[in-house]
Tab-separated table of C-alpha atoms and ligand atoms in Angstrom:
chain	number	residue	atom	x	y	z
A	185	MET	CA	23.410	75.617	-21.051
A	186	ALA	CA	21.299	74.031	-18.370
A	187	ALA	CA	20.076	70.449	-18.973
A	188	TRP	CA	17.141	70.142	-16.564
A	189	ALA	CA	16.656	73.669	-15.187
A	190	GLY	CA	14.245	75.239	-17.680
A	191	CYS	CA	13.356	71.917	-19.379
A	192	ALA	CA	9.750	73.211	-19.432
A	193	VAL	CA	9.023	76.947	-19.276
A	194	ARG	CA	5.775	78.866	-18.876
A	195	ARG	CA	6.322	82.482	-19.845
A	196	GLU	CA	3.580	84.885	-18.736
A	197	ARG	CA	3.071	88.560	-19.494
A	198	GLU	CA	1.218	89.047	-16.211
A	199	ILE	CA	0.435	86.664	-13.377
A	200	ASP	CA	-0.483	86.881	-9.676
A	201	SER	CA	2.764	85.272	-8.492
A	202	THR	CA	5.163	82.927	-10.279
A	203	ASN	CA	5.520	80.988	-7.008
A	204	ARG	CA	1.771	80.409	-6.876
A	205	ALA	CA	1.695	79.364	-10.526
A	206	ALA	CA	4.659	77.027	-10.014
A	207	ARG	CA	2.928	75.462	-6.998
A	208	ARG	CA	-0.240	74.857	-9.017
A	209	TRP	CA	1.855	73.340	-11.818
A	210	ALA	CA	3.876	71.200	-9.380
A	211	ALA	CA	0.626	69.839	-7.925
A	212	GLU	CA	-0.357	68.823	-11.470
A	213	GLY	CA	2.987	67.051	-11.995
A	214	ALA	CA	5.402	69.676	-13.363
A	215	PRO	CA	8.817	68.074	-14.003
A	216	HIS	CA	12.012	68.731	-12.033
A	217	GLY	CA	13.351	72.016	-13.421
A	218	ALA	CA	10.055	73.427	-14.705
A	219	VAL	CA	10.105	77.234	-14.666
A	220	VAL	CA	7.450	79.938	-14.508
A	221	VAL	CA	8.642	83.406	-15.473
A	222	ALA	CA	6.537	86.542	-15.705
A	223	ALA	CA	7.141	90.070	-16.985
A	224	ARG	CA	4.876	91.381	-14.216
A	225	GLN	CA	3.422	89.968	-10.985
A	226	THR	CA	0.289	91.531	-9.567
A	227	GLU	CA	0.724	89.828	-6.169
A	228	GLY	CA	4.444	89.114	-5.977
A	229	ARG	CA	5.204	87.546	-2.609
A	230	GLY	CA	8.198	87.934	-0.318
A	231	ARG	CA	9.397	86.143	2.804
A	232	ARG	CA	7.646	86.512	6.136
A	233	GLY	CA	4.291	87.358	4.515
A	234	ARG	CA	5.607	90.489	2.812
A	235	SER	CA	4.785	91.549	-0.732
A	236	TRP	CA	7.377	91.854	-3.500
A	237	GLU	CA	7.324	94.761	-5.955
A	238	SER	CA	7.329	93.230	-9.441
A	239	ALA	CA	6.685	95.921	-12.041
A	240	ALA	CA	6.477	95.052	-15.728
A	241	GLY	CA	9.826	94.447	-17.403
A	242	LEU	CA	11.934	95.889	-14.577
A	243	GLY	CA	13.234	92.646	-13.162
A	244	LEU	CA	13.528	88.890	-13.420
A	245	TRP	CA	10.568	87.287	-11.612
A	246	LEU	CA	10.922	83.541	-11.819
A	247	SER	CA	10.119	80.298	-9.958
A	248	VAL	CA	11.658	76.862	-10.441
A	249	VAL	CA	10.067	73.547	-9.480
A	250	ILE	CA	12.730	71.344	-7.897
A	251	ARG	CA	12.193	67.702	-7.043
A	252	PRO	CA	15.383	67.200	-5.071
A	253	ASP	CA	16.931	63.928	-4.141
A	254	ILE	CA	17.093	64.915	-0.468
A	255	ASP	CA	15.093	64.446	2.682
A	256	ALA	CA	12.237	66.982	2.968
A	257	ALA	CA	13.732	68.199	6.262
A	258	ARG	CA	16.691	69.560	4.274
A	259	PHE	CA	14.533	71.482	1.770
A	260	PRO	CA	15.170	74.822	3.523
A	261	LEU	CA	18.854	74.486	2.611
A	262	LEU	CA	17.926	74.888	-1.069
A	263	SER	CA	17.398	78.572	-0.411
A	264	PHE	CA	21.134	78.940	0.306
A	265	SER	CA	22.012	77.243	-3.004
A	266	ALA	CA	19.517	79.495	-4.750
A	267	ALA	CA	21.000	82.650	-3.214
A	268	LEU	CA	24.518	81.623	-4.224
A	269	ALA	CA	23.326	80.697	-7.719
A	270	ALA	CA	21.605	84.070	-8.031
A	271	ALA	CA	24.740	85.869	-6.823
A	272	ASP	CA	26.903	84.033	-9.377
A	273	ALA	CA	24.363	84.711	-12.152
A	274	VAL	CA	24.206	88.422	-11.280
A	275	GLU	CA	27.988	88.603	-11.327
A	276	ARG	CA	28.209	86.854	-14.700
A	277	ALA	CA	25.480	88.964	-16.302
A	278	SER	CA	26.408	92.359	-14.849
A	279	GLY	CA	30.046	92.234	-13.780
A	280	VAL	CA	29.008	93.297	-10.256
A	281	ALA	CA	29.509	90.887	-7.348
A	282	PRO	CA	26.648	90.953	-4.807
A	283	ARG	CA	27.017	89.901	-1.178
A	284	VAL	CA	24.491	87.625	0.536
A	285	LYS	CA	22.750	88.825	3.678
A	286	TRP	CA	21.726	85.835	5.776
A	287	PRO	CA	19.792	83.862	4.850
A	288	ASN	CA	19.297	84.708	1.196
A	289	ASP	CA	18.986	88.385	0.319
A	290	LEU	CA	21.383	89.733	-2.294
A	291	LEU	CA	22.933	93.114	-1.573
A	292	ILE	CA	25.041	95.511	-3.586
A	293	GLU	CA	26.549	98.372	-1.580
A	294	GLY	CA	24.063	97.586	1.179
A	295	ARG	CA	20.988	97.805	-1.075
A	296	LYS	CA	18.785	94.759	-1.586
A	297	ILE	CA	18.745	93.810	-5.256
A	298	ALA	CA	17.260	90.306	-5.017
A	299	GLY	CA	15.352	87.948	-2.737
A	300	ILE	CA	14.406	84.284	-2.585
A	301	LEU	CA	11.114	82.721	-1.504
A	302	LEU	CA	11.280	78.962	-0.941
A	303	GLU	CA	8.014	77.039	-0.583
A	304	LYS	CA	6.992	73.404	-0.543
A	305	GLU	CA	4.308	71.771	-2.667
A	306	GLY	CA	3.900	68.048	-1.979
A	307	ASP	CA	7.308	66.505	-2.621
A	308	ALA	CA	8.488	69.466	-4.694
A	309	ALA	CA	10.307	72.597	-3.602
A	310	ILE	CA	9.412	75.853	-5.295
A	311	VAL	CA	12.338	78.245	-5.512
A	312	GLY	CA	11.131	81.757	-6.304
A	313	ILE	CA	13.734	84.356	-7.213
A	314	GLY	CA	13.206	88.055	-7.792
A	315	ILE	CA	16.078	90.196	-9.128
A	316	ASN	CA	15.695	93.957	-9.580
A	317	VAL	CA	17.349	94.791	-12.887
A	318	ARG	CA	16.146	97.947	-14.612
A	319	HIS	CA	14.767	100.125	-11.821
A	320	ARG	CA	15.815	103.715	-11.374
A	321	ALA	CA	15.464	104.967	-7.788
A	322	GLU	CA	12.093	106.568	-8.620
A	323	ASP	CA	10.704	103.227	-9.868
A	324	PHE	CA	10.648	101.927	-6.287
A	325	PRO	CA	7.811	102.941	-3.978
A	326	PRO	CA	8.905	105.644	-1.491
A	327	GLU	CA	9.125	103.207	1.435
A	328	LEU	CA	11.765	101.118	-0.411
A	329	ARG	CA	13.854	103.935	-1.869
A	330	ASP	CA	16.421	103.986	0.936
A	331	THR	CA	17.022	100.256	1.011
A	332	ALA	CA	16.270	98.727	-2.418
A	333	GLY	CA	18.525	98.758	-5.438
A	334	SER	CA	18.715	97.361	-8.938
A	335	LEU	CA	21.512	96.234	-11.237
A	336	ARG	CA	21.012	99.347	-13.356
A	337	MET	CA	22.253	101.441	-10.445
A	338	PHE	CA	25.553	99.555	-10.207
A	339	ALA	CA	26.416	97.864	-13.517
A	340	LYS	CA	28.528	99.636	-16.140
A	341	GLU	CA	26.427	98.265	-19.040
A	342	PRO	CA	22.695	97.507	-19.361
A	343	VAL	CA	21.955	93.977	-18.141
A	344	SER	CA	20.032	91.631	-20.431
A	345	LEU	CA	17.115	89.874	-18.718
A	346	ASP	CA	17.538	86.909	-21.087
A	347	ALA	CA	21.222	86.516	-20.274
A	348	LEU	CA	20.513	86.830	-16.557
A	349	GLU	CA	17.822	84.133	-16.789
A	350	ARG	CA	20.146	81.798	-18.702
A	351	HIS	CA	22.959	82.242	-16.183
A	352	LEU	CA	20.550	81.815	-13.281
A	353	LEU	CA	19.163	78.494	-14.516
A	354	ALA	CA	22.653	77.179	-15.306
A	355	GLU	CA	23.932	78.177	-11.853
A	356	ILE	CA	20.901	76.692	-10.061
A	357	GLU	CA	21.458	73.419	-11.853
A	358	ARG	CA	25.187	73.399	-11.115
A	359	ARG	CA	24.703	74.108	-7.407
A	360	ILE	CA	21.862	71.666	-6.875
A	361	ASP	CA	23.636	68.881	-8.765
A	362	SER	CA	26.740	69.464	-6.624
A	363	GLY	CA	24.710	68.672	-3.479
A	364	ASP	CA	26.741	71.289	-1.580
A	365	PHE	CA	24.339	73.944	-0.302
A	366	PHE	CA	26.891	76.235	1.290
A	367	SER	CA	30.011	76.154	-0.859
A	368	GLU	CA	31.440	79.707	-0.897
A	369	TYR	CA	28.606	80.940	1.340
A	370	ALA	CA	30.900	82.346	4.021
A	371	ALA	CA	32.973	84.211	1.427
A	372	ARG	CA	29.862	85.788	-0.133
A	373	CYS	CA	28.040	86.445	3.134
A	374	ALA	CA	27.930	90.031	4.390
A	375	THR	CA	26.410	88.945	7.720
A	376	ILE	CA	29.165	86.622	8.952
A	377	GLY	CA	31.678	88.629	10.947
A	378	ALA	CA	29.358	91.634	11.262
A	379	GLN	CA	27.788	93.236	14.318
A	380	VAL	CA	24.073	92.401	13.996
A	381	ARG	CA	20.714	93.104	15.606
A	382	VAL	CA	18.369	90.107	15.697
A	383	VAL	CA	14.605	90.535	16.027
A	384	GLU	CA	12.818	87.269	16.863
A	385	MET	CA	9.217	86.402	17.749
A	386	ASN	CA	9.860	86.774	21.468
A	387	GLY	CA	12.504	89.434	21.730
A	388	GLU	CA	15.595	90.976	20.270
A	389	PHE	CA	19.317	91.021	20.921
A	390	SER	CA	22.622	92.212	19.470
A	391	GLY	CA	25.809	90.324	18.828
A	392	VAL	CA	28.420	89.279	16.318
A	393	ALA	CA	27.473	86.733	13.635
A	394	GLU	CA	30.113	84.011	13.735
A	395	GLY	CA	28.916	81.609	11.070
A	396	VAL	CA	26.133	79.429	9.719
A	397	GLY	CA	25.356	75.950	11.065
A	398	ALA	CA	24.783	72.829	8.963
A	399	ASP	CA	21.032	73.406	9.326
A	400	GLY	CA	21.298	76.969	8.002
A	401	ALA	CA	20.955	78.663	11.408
A	402	LEU	CA	22.899	81.890	11.887
A	403	LEU	CA	25.260	81.560	14.862
A	404	VAL	CA	25.412	84.805	16.812
A	405	ARG	CA	27.624	85.493	19.845
A	406	ASP	CA	25.449	87.719	22.034
A	407	GLU	CA	26.543	90.472	24.425
A	408	VAL	CA	27.005	88.093	27.363
A	409	GLY	CA	29.139	85.737	25.297
A	410	ALA	CA	26.543	83.021	24.627
A	411	LEU	CA	26.350	81.485	21.156
A	412	ARG	CA	22.746	81.686	19.970
A	413	ARG	CA	21.219	79.929	16.968
A	414	VAL	CA	18.878	82.018	14.860
A	415	LEU	CA	16.648	80.030	12.531
A	416	ALA	CA	13.919	82.552	11.865
A	417	GLY	CA	14.226	86.215	12.550
A	418	ASP	CA	14.999	89.570	11.045
A	419	VAL	CA	18.717	90.207	11.149
A	420	SER	CA	20.057	93.655	10.385
A	421	ILE	CA	23.722	94.420	9.887
A	422	ARG	CA	24.803	97.190	12.276
A	423	GLU	CA	28.474	97.295	11.547
A	424	ALA	CA	30.093	95.394	8.715
A	425	ARG	CA	33.307	93.483	9.367
A	426	ALA	CA	36.446	95.505	8.737
B	689	LIG	C1	12.063	88.199	-0.219
B	689	LIG	O1	13.202	88.657	-0.186
B	689	LIG	O2	11.192	88.569	0.583
B	689	LIG	C2	11.731	87.163	-1.252
B	689	LIG	C3	11.269	87.752	-2.546
B	689	LIG	C4	10.949	86.722	-3.595
B	689	LIG	C5	10.345	87.325	-4.833
B	689	LIG	C6	10.193	86.332	-5.943
B	689	LIG	S1	9.744	87.092	-7.470
B	689	LIG	C7	9.432	85.535	-8.170
B	689	LIG	C8	8.766	84.681	-7.112
B	689	LIG	N1	7.326	84.869	-7.110
B	689	LIG	C9	6.882	85.463	-5.997
B	689	LIG	O3	5.698	85.752	-5.738
B	689	LIG	N2	7.918	85.682	-5.160
B	689	LIG	C10	9.173	85.221	-5.732
């Protein structure tokens, strides 16, 4: 059982976005570990200005207010802890072990089953996590059907949303209390060691992902042998490591 993660919970049937609600609550003084969870989001938000499909009862849509004991410059690293916590929680609740695609997407057999949206509100970090749980292929909009997945497609038994939420909060607490943002990241990461294509603001290139720096940057050896740091960009896996 978690001690601080989930110490205060707002449970909504429908909301615009749990991240937005958590930000509003954080601005009003929500405690460290406060959680907003919704059965449905009408304006679920993803990274890089994208939207996030959040149909009623099909997934876990949740945001946690974290008031970490770290310098604000290191806040972005919380998204790595959150991805690893989500991967552990998925594995505990479903028996299926997801991989992490840099920086923080969760994949099972190459399909994205979960994503993380980290935002800042004053001195709080808002960690938003969406995990697709009960979708059948036809529950996704056509444009996501080739790339998105849900636990239902891979787990042997139905996955309980309550159990998944409990495991997630316990794992978030464990990882954040440990202060180690990256422990086991390389082992879980599908990107490290793979041939990748990187699309950045001012161009694109291919290479082999060699690791992740202390600041969370993906380190990619490009085709002329230079080691390039990727902090923001779309990285697709072209060829997984053998
Ligand atoms: C991504 O991979 O683009 C991030 C997706 C994050 C989705 C979650 S669902 C709960 C929380 N509320 C939101 O509006 N977004 C995050």
